[in-house]
C-alpha cells in the first residue's frame, strides 16, 4: 500500500544517504504497480516469471543431442520454483542427458 511504500522509500533513501551513495532522480520511479528486475516481474501479488522469457522457452527448438537437452534443462532449471512438480519432470528429463540416449 501507499503508506508501506513511503516507509520503505524513506528507509532506502536514508540508507543511501548514510552510505554516501546517490541516486539520480531522473532515473528513479516511484509508486509504480510493478517492476521488472533480474528476469522477473515483481508486483503486489509477488514475484513472477517475465512472460517474454516464457515465450522464448516455449519456442525453443527441440533438443537433438544430450548436450542440447542439458542446455534446455539448465534454462528450465532456473525457473524451477515457478513450475509445479518440476522435480518430477526434471528427473525423467535428466535421463535424456546421458550419452547413450538415442534422439529421433
mmCIF file with all atom_site columns, C-alpha atoms in Angstrom:
data_model
loop_
_atom_site.group_PDB
_atom_site.id
_atom_site.type_symbol
_atom_site.label_atom_id
_atom_site.label_alt_id
_atom_site.label_comp_id
_atom_site.label_asym_id
_atom_site.label_entity_id
_atom_site.label_seq_id
_atom_site.pdbx_PDB_ins_code
_atom_site.Cartn_x
_atom_site.Cartn_y
_atom_site.Cartn_z
_atom_site.occupancy
_atom_site.B_iso_or_equiv
_atom_site.pdbx_formal_charge
_atom_site.auth_seq_id
_atom_site.auth_comp_id
_atom_site.auth_asym_id
_atom_site.auth_atom_id
_atom_site.pdbx_PDB_model_num
ATOM 1   C CA . UNK A 1 1   ? 0.000  0.000   0.000   1.00 0.00 ? 1   UNK A CA 1
ATOM 2   C CA . UNK A 1 2   ? 0.997  3.643   -0.272  1.00 0.00 ? 2   UNK A CA 1
ATOM 3   C CA . UNK A 1 3   ? 1.994  4.029   3.389   1.00 0.00 ? 3   UNK A CA 1
ATOM 4   C CA . UNK A 1 4   ? 4.278  0.969   3.318   1.00 0.00 ? 4   UNK A CA 1
ATOM 5   C CA . UNK A 1 5   ? 5.816  2.152   0.065   1.00 0.00 ? 5   UNK A CA 1
ATOM 6   C CA . UNK A 1 6   ? 6.551  5.567   1.577   1.00 0.00 ? 6   UNK A CA 1
ATOM 7   C CA . UNK A 1 7   ? 8.116  3.946   4.653   1.00 0.00 ? 7   UNK A CA 1
ATOM 8   C CA . UNK A 1 8   ? 10.293 1.623   2.532   1.00 0.00 ? 8   UNK A CA 1
ATOM 9   C CA . UNK A 1 9   ? 11.295 4.529   0.316   1.00 0.00 ? 9   UNK A CA 1
ATOM 10  C CA . UNK A 1 10  ? 12.253 6.602   3.347   1.00 0.00 ? 10  UNK A CA 1
ATOM 11  C CA . UNK A 1 11  ? 14.395 3.739   4.720   1.00 0.00 ? 11  UNK A CA 1
ATOM 12  C CA . UNK A 1 12  ? 16.159 3.245   1.389   1.00 0.00 ? 12  UNK A CA 1
ATOM 13  C CA . UNK A 1 13  ? 16.861 6.961   0.929   1.00 0.00 ? 13  UNK A CA 1
ATOM 14  C CA . UNK A 1 14  ? 18.191 7.232   4.495   1.00 0.00 ? 14  UNK A CA 1
ATOM 15  C CA . UNK A 1 15  ? 20.445 4.220   3.938   1.00 0.00 ? 15  UNK A CA 1
ATOM 16  C CA . UNK A 1 16  ? 21.764 5.690   0.687   1.00 0.00 ? 16  UNK A CA 1
ATOM 17  C CA . UNK A 1 17  ? 22.487 8.984   2.442   1.00 0.00 ? 17  UNK A CA 1
ATOM 18  C CA . UNK A 1 18  ? 24.202 7.237   5.362   1.00 0.00 ? 18  UNK A CA 1
ATOM 19  C CA . UNK A 1 19  ? 26.456 5.282   2.995   1.00 0.00 ? 19  UNK A CA 1
ATOM 20  C CA . UNK A 1 20  ? 27.072 8.406   0.886   1.00 0.00 ? 20  UNK A CA 1
ATOM 21  C CA . UNK A 1 21  ? 25.519 6.812   -2.188  1.00 0.00 ? 21  UNK A CA 1
ATOM 22  C CA . UNK A 1 22  ? 23.440 8.818   -4.601  1.00 0.00 ? 22  UNK A CA 1
ATOM 23  C CA . UNK A 1 23  ? 20.556 8.011   -6.928  1.00 0.00 ? 23  UNK A CA 1
ATOM 24  C CA . UNK A 1 24  ? 19.905 10.119  -9.985  1.00 0.00 ? 24  UNK A CA 1
ATOM 25  C CA . UNK A 1 25  ? 16.362 11.398  -9.504  1.00 0.00 ? 25  UNK A CA 1
ATOM 26  C CA . UNK A 1 26  ? 15.612 11.367  -13.255 1.00 0.00 ? 26  UNK A CA 1
ATOM 27  C CA . UNK A 1 27  ? 16.261 7.600   -13.305 1.00 0.00 ? 27  UNK A CA 1
ATOM 28  C CA . UNK A 1 28  ? 14.097 6.820   -10.270 1.00 0.00 ? 28  UNK A CA 1
ATOM 29  C CA . UNK A 1 29  ? 10.495 5.639   -10.484 1.00 0.00 ? 29  UNK A CA 1
ATOM 30  C CA . UNK A 1 30  ? 8.083  5.786   -7.570  1.00 0.00 ? 30  UNK A CA 1
ATOM 31  C CA . UNK A 1 31  ? 4.612  4.365   -6.945  1.00 0.00 ? 31  UNK A CA 1
ATOM 32  C CA . UNK A 1 32  ? 4.624  2.083   -9.964  1.00 0.00 ? 32  UNK A CA 1
ATOM 33  C CA . UNK A 1 33  ? 2.425  -1.050  -9.787  1.00 0.00 ? 33  UNK A CA 1
ATOM 34  C CA . UNK A 1 34  ? 5.143  -3.452  -10.961 1.00 0.00 ? 34  UNK A CA 1
ATOM 35  C CA . UNK A 1 35  ? 8.811  -3.559  -11.862 1.00 0.00 ? 35  UNK A CA 1
ATOM 36  C CA . UNK A 1 36  ? 10.999 -5.870  -13.942 1.00 0.00 ? 36  UNK A CA 1
ATOM 37  C CA . UNK A 1 37  ? 14.127 -6.971  -12.116 1.00 0.00 ? 37  UNK A CA 1
ATOM 38  C CA . UNK A 1 38  ? 16.607 -9.754  -12.897 1.00 0.00 ? 38  UNK A CA 1
ATOM 39  C CA . UNK A 1 39  ? 14.339 -11.574 -15.386 1.00 0.00 ? 39  UNK A CA 1
ATOM 40  C CA . UNK A 1 40  ? 11.358 -11.375 -13.026 1.00 0.00 ? 40  UNK A CA 1
ATOM 41  C CA . UNK A 1 41  ? 8.285  -9.223  -12.629 1.00 0.00 ? 41  UNK A CA 1
ATOM 42  C CA . UNK A 1 42  ? 7.650  -8.029  -9.079  1.00 0.00 ? 42  UNK A CA 1
ATOM 43  C CA . UNK A 1 43  ? 4.273  -6.628  -8.070  1.00 0.00 ? 43  UNK A CA 1
ATOM 44  C CA . UNK A 1 44  ? 1.929  -6.577  -5.082  1.00 0.00 ? 44  UNK A CA 1
ATOM 45  C CA . UNK A 1 45  ? 0.999  -10.226 -5.676  1.00 0.00 ? 45  UNK A CA 1
ATOM 46  C CA . UNK A 1 46  ? 4.595  -11.489 -5.569  1.00 0.00 ? 46  UNK A CA 1
ATOM 47  C CA . UNK A 1 47  ? 7.434  -12.466 -7.888  1.00 0.00 ? 47  UNK A CA 1
ATOM 48  C CA . UNK A 1 48  ? 6.590  -13.842 -11.324 1.00 0.00 ? 48  UNK A CA 1
ATOM 49  C CA . UNK A 1 49  ? 8.448  -15.005 -14.398 1.00 0.00 ? 49  UNK A CA 1
ATOM 50  C CA . UNK A 1 50  ? 8.705  -12.416 -17.161 1.00 0.00 ? 50  UNK A CA 1
ATOM 51  C CA . UNK A 1 51  ? 6.252  -13.502 -19.895 1.00 0.00 ? 51  UNK A CA 1
ATOM 52  C CA . UNK A 1 52  ? 8.824  -12.657 -22.583 1.00 0.00 ? 52  UNK A CA 1
ATOM 53  C CA . UNK A 1 53  ? 11.128 -15.312 -21.100 1.00 0.00 ? 53  UNK A CA 1
ATOM 54  C CA . UNK A 1 54  ? 8.321  -17.882 -21.128 1.00 0.00 ? 54  UNK A CA 1
ATOM 55  C CA . UNK A 1 55  ? 7.704  -17.152 -24.809 1.00 0.00 ? 55  UNK A CA 1
ATOM 56  C CA . UNK A 1 56  ? 11.376 -17.651 -25.656 1.00 0.00 ? 56  UNK A CA 1
ATOM 57  C CA . UNK A 1 57  ? 11.424 -21.029 -23.873 1.00 0.00 ? 57  UNK A CA 1
ATOM 58  C CA . UNK A 1 58  ? 8.130  -22.061 -25.470 1.00 0.00 ? 58  UNK A CA 1
ATOM 59  C CA . UNK A 1 59  ? 9.604  -21.726 -28.947 1.00 0.00 ? 59  UNK A CA 1
ATOM 60  C CA . UNK A 1 60  ? 12.998 -23.195 -28.088 1.00 0.00 ? 60  UNK A CA 1
ATOM 61  C CA . UNK A 1 61  ? 13.967 -25.754 -30.762 1.00 0.00 ? 61  UNK A CA 1
ATOM 62  C CA . UNK A 1 62  ? 13.628 -29.412 -29.781 1.00 0.00 ? 62  UNK A CA 1
ATOM 63  C CA . UNK A 1 63  ? 16.937 -30.776 -28.473 1.00 0.00 ? 63  UNK A CA 1
ATOM 64  C CA . UNK A 1 64  ? 18.699 -33.196 -30.801 1.00 0.00 ? 64  UNK A CA 1
ATOM 65  C CA . UNK A 1 65  ? 21.513 -34.364 -28.516 1.00 0.00 ? 65  UNK A CA 1
ATOM 66  C CA . UNK A 1 66  ? 22.197 -34.908 -24.813 1.00 0.00 ? 66  UNK A CA 1
ATOM 67  C CA . UNK A 1 67  ? 24.213 -31.656 -24.764 1.00 0.00 ? 67  UNK A CA 1
ATOM 68  C CA . UNK A 1 68  ? 21.321 -29.631 -26.206 1.00 0.00 ? 68  UNK A CA 1
ATOM 69  C CA . UNK A 1 69  ? 18.965 -31.328 -23.769 1.00 0.00 ? 69  UNK A CA 1
ATOM 70  C CA . UNK A 1 70  ? 21.260 -30.402 -20.870 1.00 0.00 ? 70  UNK A CA 1
ATOM 71  C CA . UNK A 1 71  ? 21.193 -26.773 -22.042 1.00 0.00 ? 71  UNK A CA 1
ATOM 72  C CA . UNK A 1 72  ? 17.397 -26.749 -22.118 1.00 0.00 ? 72  UNK A CA 1
ATOM 73  C CA . UNK A 1 73  ? 17.202 -28.429 -18.718 1.00 0.00 ? 73  UNK A CA 1
ATOM 74  C CA . UNK A 1 74  ? 19.592 -25.819 -17.291 1.00 0.00 ? 74  UNK A CA 1
ATOM 75  C CA . UNK A 1 75  ? 17.476 -22.994 -18.659 1.00 0.00 ? 75  UNK A CA 1
ATOM 76  C CA . UNK A 1 76  ? 14.287 -24.553 -17.334 1.00 0.00 ? 76  UNK A CA 1
ATOM 77  C CA . UNK A 1 77  ? 16.009 -25.224 -14.016 1.00 0.00 ? 77  UNK A CA 1
ATOM 78  C CA . UNK A 1 78  ? 16.359 -21.502 -13.496 1.00 0.00 ? 78  UNK A CA 1
ATOM 79  C CA . UNK A 1 79  ? 12.573 -21.274 -13.276 1.00 0.00 ? 79  UNK A CA 1
ATOM 80  C CA . UNK A 1 80  ? 12.039 -24.409 -11.135 1.00 0.00 ? 80  UNK A CA 1
ATOM 81  C CA . UNK A 1 81  ? 10.186 -22.592 -8.364  1.00 0.00 ? 81  UNK A CA 1
ATOM 82  C CA . UNK A 1 82  ? 7.549  -21.364 -10.809 1.00 0.00 ? 82  UNK A CA 1
ATOM 83  C CA . UNK A 1 83  ? 6.836  -24.807 -12.329 1.00 0.00 ? 83  UNK A CA 1
ATOM 84  C CA . UNK A 1 84  ? 4.605  -27.100 -10.295 1.00 0.00 ? 84  UNK A CA 1
ATOM 85  C CA . UNK A 1 85  ? 6.094  -30.599 -9.986  1.00 0.00 ? 85  UNK A CA 1
ATOM 86  C CA . UNK A 1 86  ? 9.360  -29.536 -11.631 1.00 0.00 ? 86  UNK A CA 1
ATOM 87  C CA . UNK A 1 87  ? 11.467 -32.107 -9.764  1.00 0.00 ? 87  UNK A CA 1
ATOM 88  C CA . UNK A 1 88  ? 9.406  -34.986 -11.176 1.00 0.00 ? 88  UNK A CA 1
ATOM 89  C CA . UNK A 1 89  ? 9.628  -33.564 -14.685 1.00 0.00 ? 89  UNK A CA 1
ATOM 90  C CA . UNK A 1 90  ? 13.359 -32.890 -14.349 1.00 0.00 ? 90  UNK A CA 1
ATOM 91  C CA . UNK A 1 91  ? 14.048 -36.411 -13.083 1.00 0.00 ? 91  UNK A CA 1
ATOM 92  C CA . UNK A 1 92  ? 12.708 -38.028 -16.240 1.00 0.00 ? 92  UNK A CA 1
ATOM 93  C CA . UNK A 1 93  ? 14.315 -35.341 -18.409 1.00 0.00 ? 93  UNK A CA 1
ATOM 94  C CA . UNK A 1 94  ? 17.715 -35.876 -16.773 1.00 0.00 ? 94  UNK A CA 1
ATOM 95  C CA . UNK A 1 95  ? 17.768 -39.440 -18.094 1.00 0.00 ? 95  UNK A CA 1
ATOM 96  C CA . UNK A 1 96  ? 17.851 -37.959 -21.590 1.00 0.00 ? 96  UNK A CA 1
ATOM 97  C CA . UNK A 1 97  ? 21.161 -36.206 -20.874 1.00 0.00 ? 97  UNK A CA 1
ATOM 98  C CA . UNK A 1 98  ? 23.082 -39.480 -20.766 1.00 0.00 ? 98  UNK A CA 1
ATOM 99  C CA . UNK A 1 99  ? 25.479 -40.264 -23.618 1.00 0.00 ? 99  UNK A CA 1
ATOM 100 C CA . UNK A 1 100 ? 23.842 -43.482 -24.862 1.00 0.00 ? 100 UNK A CA 1
ATOM 101 C CA . UNK A 1 101 ? 20.388 -41.967 -25.382 1.00 0.00 ? 101 UNK A CA 1
ATOM 102 C CA . UNK A 1 102 ? 19.125 -42.002 -28.974 1.00 0.00 ? 102 UNK A CA 1
ATOM 103 C CA . UNK A 1 103 ? 17.376 -38.907 -30.281 1.00 0.00 ? 103 UNK A CA 1
ATOM 104 C CA . UNK A 1 104 ? 14.961 -39.198 -33.180 1.00 0.00 ? 104 UNK A CA 1
#
